[in-house]
Amino acid sequence: MRADPRALRFGAAITTLVLASVLVTESFWLLAAQAVVFALGAHRRSPYAMLFKVLVRSDPTETEDARPPRFAQGVGLAFAVVGLVGFATGITSLAFVATAAALLAAFLNAAFGFCLGCETYLLIRRLLPAANMEVSK
């Protein structure tokens, strides 16, 4: 499966705004909504990418492998869940650190096109040859 890099950066920009809002408002529910977006993105149905397709009707001039961005969405989901646990248990420092980490990754992608989760995925693939065998089957 292939992904439009423009849609990925658009999604990262929205994610940046949402996560910054979470830090400002300390909103458990806003972070929960972003966690749902991460979960859907990890399973090929990113609401932000679908919104991009509605707003921008031109076909991409280039595409990229969708597996690294889906992995990155899964990592974002993990950080969001940790943040939710922090908010739910009253450990707001945990919520802030986890949310800020996800925010940093989203900002790097939105502003510079550097997907930290994607790079992590590629590093794991290089370091674990067995993972390469499983994916190629």
PDB file of C-alpha atoms in Angstrom:
ATOM      1  CA  MET A   1       0.000   0.000   0.000  1.00  0.00           C
ATOM      2  CA  ARG A   2       1.235   3.505  -0.830  1.00  0.00           C
ATOM      3  CA  ALA A   3       0.673   6.829   0.960  1.00  0.00           C
ATOM      4  CA  ASP A   4       0.585  10.432  -0.217  1.00  0.00           C
ATOM      5  CA  PRO A   5       3.342  12.292   1.686  1.00  0.00           C
ATOM      6  CA  ARG A   6       1.337  15.517   1.434  1.00  0.00           C
ATOM      7  CA  ALA A   7      -1.519  13.895   3.347  1.00  0.00           C
ATOM      8  CA  LEU A   8       0.916  12.604   5.966  1.00  0.00           C
ATOM      9  CA  ARG A   9       2.334  16.085   6.602  1.00  0.00           C
ATOM     10  CA  PHE A  10      -1.172  17.556   6.659  1.00  0.00           C
ATOM     11  CA  GLY A  11      -2.156  15.005   9.286  1.00  0.00           C
ATOM     12  CA  ALA A  12       0.992  15.765  11.266  1.00  0.00           C
ATOM     13  CA  ALA A  13       0.123  19.473  11.222  1.00  0.00           C
ATOM     14  CA  ILE A  14      -3.363  18.826  12.596  1.00  0.00           C
ATOM     15  CA  THR A  15      -1.916  16.434  15.165  1.00  0.00           C
ATOM     16  CA  THR A  16       0.547  19.134  16.223  1.00  0.00           C
ATOM     17  CA  LEU A  17      -2.307  21.573  16.803  1.00  0.00           C
ATOM     18  CA  VAL A  18      -4.393  19.010  18.684  1.00  0.00           C
ATOM     19  CA  LEU A  19      -1.538  17.907  20.949  1.00  0.00           C
ATOM     20  CA  ALA A  20      -0.496  21.511  21.660  1.00  0.00           C
ATOM     21  CA  SER A  21      -4.118  22.162  22.630  1.00  0.00           C
ATOM     22  CA  VAL A  22      -4.026  19.153  24.948  1.00  0.00           C
ATOM     23  CA  LEU A  23      -0.996  20.600  26.745  1.00  0.00           C
ATOM     24  CA  VAL A  24      -2.648  24.021  27.085  1.00  0.00           C
ATOM     25  CA  THR A  25      -6.074  22.783  28.175  1.00  0.00           C
ATOM     26  CA  GLU A  26      -5.037  19.581  29.986  1.00  0.00           C
ATOM     27  CA  SER A  27      -7.957  17.923  28.207  1.00  0.00           C
ATOM     28  CA  PHE A  28      -8.240  14.190  28.738  1.00  0.00           C
ATOM     29  CA  TRP A  29     -11.016  14.024  26.111  1.00  0.00           C
ATOM     30  CA  LEU A  30      -9.075  15.839  23.425  1.00  0.00           C
ATOM     31  CA  LEU A  31      -6.155  13.471  23.959  1.00  0.00           C
ATOM     32  CA  ALA A  32      -8.592  10.548  23.845  1.00  0.00           C
ATOM     33  CA  ALA A  33      -9.911  11.799  20.499  1.00  0.00           C
ATOM     34  CA  GLN A  34      -6.351  12.047  19.163  1.00  0.00           C
ATOM     35  CA  ALA A  35      -5.677   8.516  20.428  1.00  0.00           C
ATOM     36  CA  VAL A  36      -8.624   7.318  18.326  1.00  0.00           C
ATOM     37  CA  VAL A  37      -7.159   9.131  15.311  1.00  0.00           C
ATOM     38  CA  PHE A  38      -3.802   7.432  15.936  1.00  0.00           C
ATOM     39  CA  ALA A  39      -5.509   4.034  16.228  1.00  0.00           C
ATOM     40  CA  LEU A  40      -7.397   4.544  12.975  1.00  0.00           C
ATOM     41  CA  GLY A  41      -4.217   5.759  11.255  1.00  0.00           C
ATOM     42  CA  ALA A  42      -2.356   2.673  12.372  1.00  0.00           C
ATOM     43  CA  HIS A  43      -5.042   0.621  10.614  1.00  0.00           C
ATOM     44  CA  ARG A  44      -5.135   2.478   7.271  1.00  0.00           C
ATOM     45  CA  ARG A  45      -8.066   4.803   7.976  1.00  0.00           C
ATOM     46  CA  SER A  46      -6.574   8.109   9.100  1.00  0.00           C
ATOM     47  CA  PRO A  47      -9.342  10.698   9.420  1.00  0.00           C
ATOM     48  CA  TYR A  48      -6.839  13.471   8.714  1.00  0.00           C
ATOM     49  CA  ALA A  49      -5.709  11.801   5.470  1.00  0.00           C
ATOM     50  CA  MET A  50      -9.345  11.383   4.445  1.00  0.00           C
ATOM     51  CA  LEU A  51      -9.941  15.090   5.137  1.00  0.00           C
ATOM     52  CA  PHE A  52      -6.881  15.928   3.039  1.00  0.00           C
ATOM     53  CA  LYS A  53      -8.298  13.915   0.126  1.00  0.00           C
ATOM     54  CA  VAL A  54     -11.538  15.903   0.332  1.00  0.00           C
ATOM     55  CA  LEU A  55      -9.756  19.270   0.476  1.00  0.00           C
ATOM     56  CA  VAL A  56      -7.005  18.534  -2.067  1.00  0.00           C
ATOM     57  CA  ARG A  57      -8.335  16.739  -5.095  1.00  0.00           C
ATOM     58  CA  SER A  58      -5.091  16.487  -7.068  1.00  0.00           C
ATOM     59  CA  ASP A  59      -3.333  13.162  -7.395  1.00  0.00           C
ATOM     60  CA  PRO A  60       0.064  12.898  -5.725  1.00  0.00           C
ATOM     61  CA  THR A  61       3.133  13.193  -7.931  1.00  0.00           C
ATOM     62  CA  GLU A  62       4.895  10.727  -5.657  1.00  0.00           C
ATOM     63  CA  THR A  63       3.916   8.195  -3.026  1.00  0.00           C
ATOM     64  CA  GLU A  64       5.730   6.305  -0.305  1.00  0.00           C
ATOM     65  CA  ASP A  65       5.430   2.989   1.482  1.00  0.00           C
ATOM     66  CA  ALA A  66       2.565   3.232   3.983  1.00  0.00           C
ATOM     67  CA  ARG A  67       4.056   0.816   6.527  1.00  0.00           C
ATOM     68  CA  PRO A  68       6.438   3.276   8.229  1.00  0.00           C
ATOM     69  CA  PRO A  69       3.741   5.960   8.709  1.00  0.00           C
ATOM     70  CA  ARG A  70       1.307   3.341  10.037  1.00  0.00           C
ATOM     71  CA  PHE A  71       3.984   2.242  12.511  1.00  0.00           C
ATOM     72  CA  ALA A  72       4.482   5.898  13.491  1.00  0.00           C
ATOM     73  CA  GLN A  73       0.730   6.185  14.136  1.00  0.00           C
ATOM     74  CA  GLY A  74       1.013   3.167  16.427  1.00  0.00           C
ATOM     75  CA  VAL A  75       3.853   4.823  18.328  1.00  0.00           C
ATOM     76  CA  GLY A  76       1.754   7.977  18.619  1.00  0.00           C
ATOM     77  CA  LEU A  77      -1.082   5.855  19.964  1.00  0.00           C
ATOM     78  CA  ALA A  78       1.225   4.379  22.611  1.00  0.00           C
ATOM     79  CA  PHE A  79       2.287   7.851  23.766  1.00  0.00           C
ATOM     80  CA  ALA A  80      -1.334   9.023  23.782  1.00  0.00           C
ATOM     81  CA  VAL A  81      -2.367   6.040  25.911  1.00  0.00           C
ATOM     82  CA  VAL A  82       0.421   6.786  28.376  1.00  0.00           C
ATOM     83  CA  GLY A  83      -0.753  10.396  28.462  1.00  0.00           C
ATOM     84  CA  LEU A  84      -4.324   9.273  29.089  1.00  0.00           C
ATOM     85  CA  VAL A  85      -3.173   7.052  31.940  1.00  0.00           C
ATOM     86  CA  GLY A  86      -1.332  10.044  33.383  1.00  0.00           C
ATOM     87  CA  PHE A  87      -4.406  12.257  33.222  1.00  0.00           C
ATOM     88  CA  ALA A  88      -6.704   9.518  34.552  1.00  0.00           C
ATOM     89  CA  THR A  89      -4.480   8.753  37.543  1.00  0.00           C
ATOM     90  CA  GLY A  90      -3.674  12.365  38.347  1.00  0.00           C
ATOM     91  CA  ILE A  91      -0.024  11.997  37.352  1.00  0.00           C
ATOM     92  CA  THR A  92      -0.129  15.057  35.130  1.00  0.00           C
ATOM     93  CA  SER A  93       3.644  15.149  34.706  1.00  0.00           C
ATOM     94  CA  LEU A  94       3.418  11.748  32.984  1.00  0.00           C
ATOM     95  CA  ALA A  95       0.574  13.028  30.796  1.00  0.00           C
ATOM     96  CA  PHE A  96       2.544  16.151  29.862  1.00  0.00           C
ATOM     97  CA  VAL A  97       5.767  14.289  29.045  1.00  0.00           C
ATOM     98  CA  ALA A  98       4.015  11.662  26.921  1.00  0.00           C
ATOM     99  CA  THR A  99       1.919  14.273  25.102  1.00  0.00           C
ATOM    100  CA  ALA A 100       4.933  16.525  24.575  1.00  0.00           C
ATOM    101  CA  ALA A 101       6.923  13.629  23.095  1.00  0.00           C
ATOM    102  CA  ALA A 102       4.134  12.894  20.615  1.00  0.00           C
ATOM    103  CA  LEU A 103       3.842  16.617  19.888  1.00  0.00           C
ATOM    104  CA  LEU A 104       7.554  16.867  19.129  1.00  0.00           C
ATOM    105  CA  ALA A 105       7.378  13.951  16.690  1.00  0.00           C
ATOM    106  CA  ALA A 106       4.297  15.387  14.972  1.00  0.00           C
ATOM    107  CA  PHE A 107       5.897  18.830  14.720  1.00  0.00           C
ATOM    108  CA  LEU A 108       9.085  17.419  13.170  1.00  0.00           C
ATOM    109  CA  ASN A 109       6.990  15.746  10.496  1.00  0.00           C
ATOM    110  CA  ALA A 110       4.712  18.729   9.880  1.00  0.00           C
ATOM    111  CA  ALA A 111       7.447  21.360   9.773  1.00  0.00           C
ATOM    112  CA  PHE A 112      10.392  19.495   8.284  1.00  0.00           C
ATOM    113  CA  GLY A 113       9.007  16.314   6.738  1.00  0.00           C
ATOM    114  CA  PHE A 114      11.032  14.225   9.205  1.00  0.00           C
ATOM    115  CA  CYS A 115       8.962  11.314  10.490  1.00  0.00           C
ATOM    116  CA  LEU A 116      10.621  10.086  13.668  1.00  0.00           C
ATOM    117  CA  GLY A 117       8.363   7.025  13.903  1.00  0.00           C
ATOM    118  CA  CYS A 118       9.063   6.169  10.252  1.00  0.00           C
ATOM    119  CA  GLU A 119      12.795   6.362  10.846  1.00  0.00           C
ATOM    120  CA  THR A 120      12.395   4.141  13.909  1.00  0.00           C
ATOM    121  CA  TYR A 121      10.479   1.617  11.800  1.00  0.00           C
ATOM    122  CA  LEU A 122      13.269   1.561   9.196  1.00  0.00           C
ATOM    123  CA  LEU A 123      15.934   1.197  11.892  1.00  0.00           C
ATOM    124  CA  ILE A 124      14.096  -1.747  13.419  1.00  0.00           C
ATOM    125  CA  ARG A 125      13.816  -3.359   9.980  1.00  0.00           C
ATOM    126  CA  ARG A 126      17.575  -2.971   9.446  1.00  0.00           C
ATOM    127  CA  LEU A 127      18.519  -4.251  12.895  1.00  0.00           C
ATOM    128  CA  LEU A 128      16.159  -7.216  12.964  1.00  0.00           C
ATOM    129  CA  PRO A 129      16.583  -9.310   9.815  1.00  0.00           C
ATOM    130  CA  ALA A 130      13.869 -11.664  11.094  1.00  0.00           C
ATOM    131  CA  ALA A 131      11.372  -8.768  10.873  1.00  0.00           C
ATOM    132  CA  ASN A 132      12.309  -8.387   7.197  1.00  0.00           C
ATOM    133  CA  MET A 133      11.611 -12.074   6.605  1.00  0.00           C
ATOM    134  CA  GLU A 134       8.164 -11.874   8.223  1.00  0.00           C
ATOM    135  CA  VAL A 135       7.124  -8.813   6.201  1.00  0.00           C
ATOM    136  CA  SER A 136       8.259 -10.282   2.882  1.00  0.00           C
ATOM    137  CA  LYS A 137       6.214 -13.497   3.290  1.00  0.00           C
TER     138      LYS A 137
END
